[in-house]
Amino acid sequence: MSQREKALSDTAQLTVDGKSIELPVYTDTEGGRAIDVSELYSKHRYITYDPSLGSTGICRSAVTYIDGDKGVLRYRGIPIEQFDRPKPNFIEVAWMLIFGHLPTAAEMSEFRGMLTQYELLHEGLTHQMHYIPPKAPPMVVLSSMISMMACYYEEFLMPPDEQSFMMQAAELISKVRTIAAFTYRRNSGLPFIYPDPSLRYCENFLHMMFSIPYRQYEVLPEIEDALNLILILHADHEQNCSASAVRVVGSAKANLFASISAGVNALWGPLHGGANVKVMQMLESIYNGGKKPQECIEAAKDKSNPFRLYGFGHRVYKNYDPRAKILKSACDRVFAKLKTSDPLLEIARELEGLALEDPYFIERKLYPNVDFYSGIILRAMGIPTDMFTVMFAIGRLPGWIAQWKEQYDNPSTRIIRPRQIYTGAPLNDYKPVDER
Ligand code: ACO
């Protein structure tokens, strides 16, 4: 923050212990207000307390904007709804998130060339996959493989310049798709199908997932479009749990592979990206005669029961998640094109209807989030449930890279190191074991 920006800002007065402290107040591009407490400790020896960081901005960011009360999501200023069109393109969105503007035709062509160039895994890395236990959760395989990329692509461990960063971003975006498909093939006991350089990003992924030797999988344009849309809708979501994990690790000047691997692990949690698996398990259990929809609603409301209505609620959205709205209508489109249906979609609609009329959900402003409908489309594509969070990770990768780069490029970035309120024992003495 420049001195000029600081001078233009308002101030807030904090009165504590009989002292008055003046704190800068900033206004963001969309009118959001923030009180700057960054020097509260160094100058005044107070810390702030916000355990889940719900009222704390950890950075200035120009990547993504969310208005949770209104249900607004924009990438680099563009409303998310504008990507819900025929032939959406995940790669141009990825490039835009990372480099700040929609790519020109030349930039797209250069980046696509890199994606094709990097689509193969080093054979050593491929072999290493076989040493991971056969039924390992796919998110473990993904995070380990990304960590291990640091052993095979050492050239990217140097501090990146703009060109090498673009190459590393392309390495990750391209290879993560190959790793994901290989993970599925390996866990299913199927031979690896290598990427085909003549195919587009999503088409190539579906080919590696579903072709078998001597029988090429035919990619339906509707399925390719739906996959593009799903990846775009997951591409970034500002300072969410996994993006923050990437930033925390990156703030220690850890390399991009290590930081992204941390993001994958954070995403795995069932309160974050892992919720898409939980949603599907919940819908399947209802379908298979387990709980009835109303019983799920009651269980989710019961505070003595750890069960939650997965795919519902969000830290930031206190309105319908715009991504869920798009996915809900995309479900109808996909099934209409495929001329099929899925009983789980009916169950999901029924659950949503019950929740949205229930005072518990209304009072707490709990609406469907991105995970509620995404799994139903992924299932229609033939993607197994245990791969859902990996699909989320492929989509979120550009966002993690963009957040990492933004932080890396900012010369005022310091290591992220929060403080605590100490609640432990007061000063006391060590006792040798025979005196205890
Ligand atoms: N089912 C039942 N109750 C819920 C749910 C839910 N899905 N979500 C929130 N609540 C309740 C909380 O228990 C809390 O109740 P209380 O006021 O009586 O204590 C109240 O609603 C408010 O919760 P928040 O403070 O808004 O929740 P928080 O911000 O801590 O957590 C989270 C957000 C983790 C997403 C939560 O809503 C949840 O667990 N949802 C289910 C998991 C899920 O779908 N995660 C995916 C989120 S999107 C993403 O990460 C991609």
Tab-separated table of N, CA and C in Angstrom, residues 197-255:
chain	number	residue	atom	x	y	z
A	197	PRO	N	-2.362	-35.406	-28.368
A	197	PRO	CA	-2.092	-33.977	-28.588
A	197	PRO	C	-3.075	-33.297	-29.539
A	198	SER	N	-3.884	-34.090	-30.251
A	198	SER	CA	-4.806	-33.444	-31.200
A	198	SER	C	-6.117	-33.045	-30.513
A	199	LEU	N	-6.275	-33.398	-29.249
A	199	LEU	CA	-7.561	-33.146	-28.587
A	199	LEU	C	-7.525	-31.891	-27.714
A	200	ARG	N	-8.714	-31.280	-27.537
A	200	ARG	CA	-8.831	-30.122	-26.650
A	200	ARG	C	-8.738	-30.586	-25.187
A	201	TYR	N	-8.617	-29.603	-24.280
A	201	TYR	CA	-8.317	-29.934	-22.875
A	201	TYR	C	-9.316	-30.929	-22.279
A	202	CYS	N	-10.603	-30.597	-22.322
A	202	CYS	CA	-11.602	-31.456	-21.665
A	202	CYS	C	-11.792	-32.763	-22.450
A	203	GLU	N	-11.751	-32.629	-23.762
A	203	GLU	CA	-11.885	-33.801	-24.632
A	203	GLU	C	-10.772	-34.813	-24.322
A	204	ASN	N	-9.564	-34.299	-24.161
A	204	ASN	CA	-8.404	-35.134	-23.899
A	204	ASN	C	-8.539	-35.831	-22.546
A	205	PHE	N	-9.058	-35.105	-21.578
A	205	PHE	CA	-9.264	-35.709	-20.251
A	205	PHE	C	-10.251	-36.877	-20.365
A	206	LEU	N	-11.365	-36.653	-21.054
A	206	LEU	CA	-12.376	-37.710	-21.181
A	206	LEU	C	-11.803	-38.908	-21.943
A	207	HIS	N	-10.963	-38.610	-22.932
A	207	HIS	CA	-10.287	-39.682	-23.679
A	207	HIS	C	-9.407	-40.511	-22.738
A	208	MET	N	-8.606	-39.841	-21.915
A	208	MET	CA	-7.707	-40.589	-21.010
A	208	MET	C	-8.489	-41.363	-19.958
A	209	MET	N	-9.649	-40.853	-19.597
A	209	MET	CA	-10.491	-41.542	-18.603
A	209	MET	C	-11.156	-42.778	-19.209
A	210	PHE	N	-11.706	-42.616	-20.431
A	210	PHE	CA	-12.670	-43.623	-20.882
A	210	PHE	C	-12.312	-44.390	-22.156
A	211	SER	N	-11.272	-43.978	-22.874
A	211	SER	CA	-10.874	-44.813	-24.027
A	211	SER	C	-10.262	-46.099	-23.496
A	212	ILE	N	-10.332	-47.139	-24.272
A	212	ILE	CA	-9.594	-48.346	-23.901
A	212	ILE	C	-8.756	-48.752	-25.121
A	213	PRO	N	-7.708	-49.551	-24.915
A	213	PRO	CA	-6.857	-49.868	-26.066
A	213	PRO	C	-7.698	-50.383	-27.242
A	214	TYR	N	-7.458	-49.813	-28.394
A	214	TYR	CA	-8.136	-50.167	-29.655
A	214	TYR	C	-9.597	-49.726	-29.703
A	215	ARG	N	-10.077	-49.040	-28.657
A	215	ARG	CA	-11.435	-48.479	-28.767
A	215	ARG	C	-11.445	-47.047	-28.211
A	216	GLN	N	-11.519	-46.108	-29.171
A	216	GLN	CA	-11.477	-44.688	-28.812
A	216	GLN	C	-12.830	-44.285	-28.225
A	217	TYR	N	-12.811	-43.584	-27.097
A	217	TYR	CA	-14.051	-43.094	-26.488
A	217	TYR	C	-14.568	-41.920	-27.318
A	218	GLU	N	-15.853	-41.980	-27.640
A	218	GLU	CA	-16.427	-40.884	-28.434
A	218	GLU	C	-16.922	-39.790	-27.491
A	219	VAL	N	-16.311	-38.605	-27.586
A	219	VAL	CA	-16.668	-37.513	-26.675
A	219	VAL	C	-17.846	-36.738	-27.256
A	220	LEU	N	-18.981	-36.772	-26.565
A	220	LEU	CA	-20.137	-35.993	-27.039
A	220	LEU	C	-19.895	-34.522	-26.764
A	221	PRO	N	-20.223	-33.644	-27.724
A	221	PRO	CA	-19.967	-32.217	-27.500
A	221	PRO	C	-20.674	-31.695	-26.247
A	222	GLU	N	-21.863	-32.239	-25.939
A	222	GLU	CA	-22.599	-31.765	-24.766
A	222	GLU	C	-21.851	-32.094	-23.472
A	223	ILE	N	-21.207	-33.273	-23.489
A	223	ILE	CA	-20.466	-33.690	-22.294
A	223	ILE	C	-19.195	-32.835	-22.154
A	224	GLU	N	-18.556	-32.591	-23.278
A	224	GLU	CA	-17.352	-31.744	-23.250
A	224	GLU	C	-17.710	-30.338	-22.742
A	225	ASP	N	-18.826	-29.799	-23.238
A	225	ASP	CA	-19.268	-28.460	-22.798
A	225	ASP	C	-19.581	-28.456	-21.311
A	226	ALA	N	-20.261	-29.517	-20.854
A	226	ALA	CA	-20.639	-29.570	-19.435
A	226	ALA	C	-19.386	-29.647	-18.561
A	227	LEU	N	-18.388	-30.396	-19.025
A	227	LEU	CA	-17.155	-30.496	-18.237
A	227	LEU	C	-16.438	-29.145	-18.207
A	228	ASN	N	-16.364	-28.490	-19.366
A	228	ASN	CA	-15.785	-27.145	-19.406
A	228	ASN	C	-16.477	-26.237	-18.404
A	229	LEU	N	-17.816	-26.297	-18.388
A	229	LEU	CA	-18.593	-25.413	-17.503
A	229	LEU	C	-18.287	-25.720	-16.036
A	230	ILE	N	-18.273	-27.005	-15.707
A	230	ILE	CA	-17.999	-27.382	-14.304
A	230	ILE	C	-16.617	-26.877	-13.883
A	231	LEU	N	-15.628	-27.066	-14.740
A	231	LEU	CA	-14.273	-26.616	-14.383
A	231	LEU	C	-14.244	-25.098	-14.232
A	232	ILE	N	-14.911	-24.397	-15.122
A	232	ILE	CA	-14.933	-22.928	-15.031
A	232	ILE	C	-15.588	-22.487	-13.720
A	233	LEU	N	-16.709	-23.121	-13.374
A	233	LEU	CA	-17.438	-22.692	-12.167
A	233	LEU	C	-16.628	-22.933	-10.893
A	234	HIS	N	-15.664	-23.861	-10.974
A	234	HIS	CA	-14.842	-24.137	-9.793
A	234	HIS	C	-13.510	-23.375	-9.827
A	235	ALA	N	-13.278	-22.576	-10.867
A	235	ALA	CA	-11.905	-22.110	-11.139
A	235	ALA	C	-11.299	-21.200	-10.068
A	236	ASP	N	-12.097	-20.398	-9.414
A	236	ASP	CA	-11.548	-19.618	-8.292
A	236	ASP	C	-12.677	-19.202	-7.380
A	237	HIS	N	-12.366	-18.954	-6.128
A	237	HIS	CA	-13.405	-18.493	-5.206
A	237	HIS	C	-12.775	-17.665	-4.113
A	238	GLU	N	-11.953	-16.739	-4.485
A	238	GLU	CA	-11.144	-15.857	-3.627
A	238	GLU	C	-10.562	-16.583	-2.412
A	239	GLN	N	-10.673	-16.045	-1.213
A	239	GLN	CA	-9.820	-16.559	-0.112
A	239	GLN	C	-10.472	-17.728	0.639
A	240	ASN	N	-10.876	-18.767	-0.086
A	240	ASN	CA	-11.472	-19.953	0.536
A	240	ASN	C	-10.380	-20.750	1.270
A	241	CYS	N	-10.786	-21.846	1.893
A	241	CYS	CA	-9.855	-22.616	2.731
A	241	CYS	C	-8.622	-23.086	1.947
A	242	SER	N	-8.838	-23.692	0.757
A	242	SER	CA	-7.675	-24.226	0.038
A	242	SER	C	-6.810	-23.109	-0.557
A	243	ALA	N	-7.424	-22.038	-1.049
A	243	ALA	CA	-6.625	-20.931	-1.589
A	243	ALA	C	-5.808	-20.292	-0.467
A	244	SER	N	-6.406	-20.214	0.719
A	244	SER	CA	-5.661	-19.649	1.849
A	244	SER	C	-4.513	-20.563	2.230
A	245	ALA	N	-4.750	-21.897	2.136
A	245	ALA	CA	-3.655	-22.848	2.420
A	245	ALA	C	-2.512	-22.611	1.429
A	246	VAL	N	-2.860	-22.430	0.160
A	246	VAL	CA	-1.836	-22.164	-0.869
A	246	VAL	C	-1.075	-20.883	-0.516
A	247	ARG	N	-1.805	-19.850	-0.115
A	247	ARG	CA	-1.145	-18.579	0.216
A	247	ARG	C	-0.259	-18.717	1.457
A	248	VAL	N	-0.741	-19.436	2.464
A	248	VAL	CA	0.062	-19.573	3.689
A	248	VAL	C	1.374	-20.279	3.366
A	249	VAL	N	1.279	-21.383	2.644
A	249	VAL	CA	2.498	-22.141	2.310
A	249	VAL	C	3.389	-21.300	1.392
A	250	GLY	N	2.779	-20.654	0.412
A	250	GLY	CA	3.552	-19.815	-0.523
A	250	GLY	C	4.205	-18.632	0.170
A	251	SER	N	3.613	-18.141	1.247
A	251	SER	CA	4.179	-16.966	1.933
A	251	SER	C	5.524	-17.294	2.583
A	252	ALA	N	5.774	-18.595	2.807
A	252	ALA	CA	7.081	-19.001	3.349
A	252	ALA	C	8.100	-19.152	2.220
A	253	LYS	N	7.710	-18.716	1.019
A	253	LYS	CA	8.530	-18.853	-0.205
A	253	LYS	C	8.696	-20.319	-0.598
A	254	ALA	N	7.744	-21.166	-0.175
A	254	ALA	CA	7.725	-22.550	-0.663
A	254	ALA	C	7.373	-22.495	-2.151
A	255	ASN	N	7.866	-23.471	-2.906
A	255	ASN	CA	7.641	-23.429	-4.352
A	255	ASN	C	6.180	-23.718	-4.698
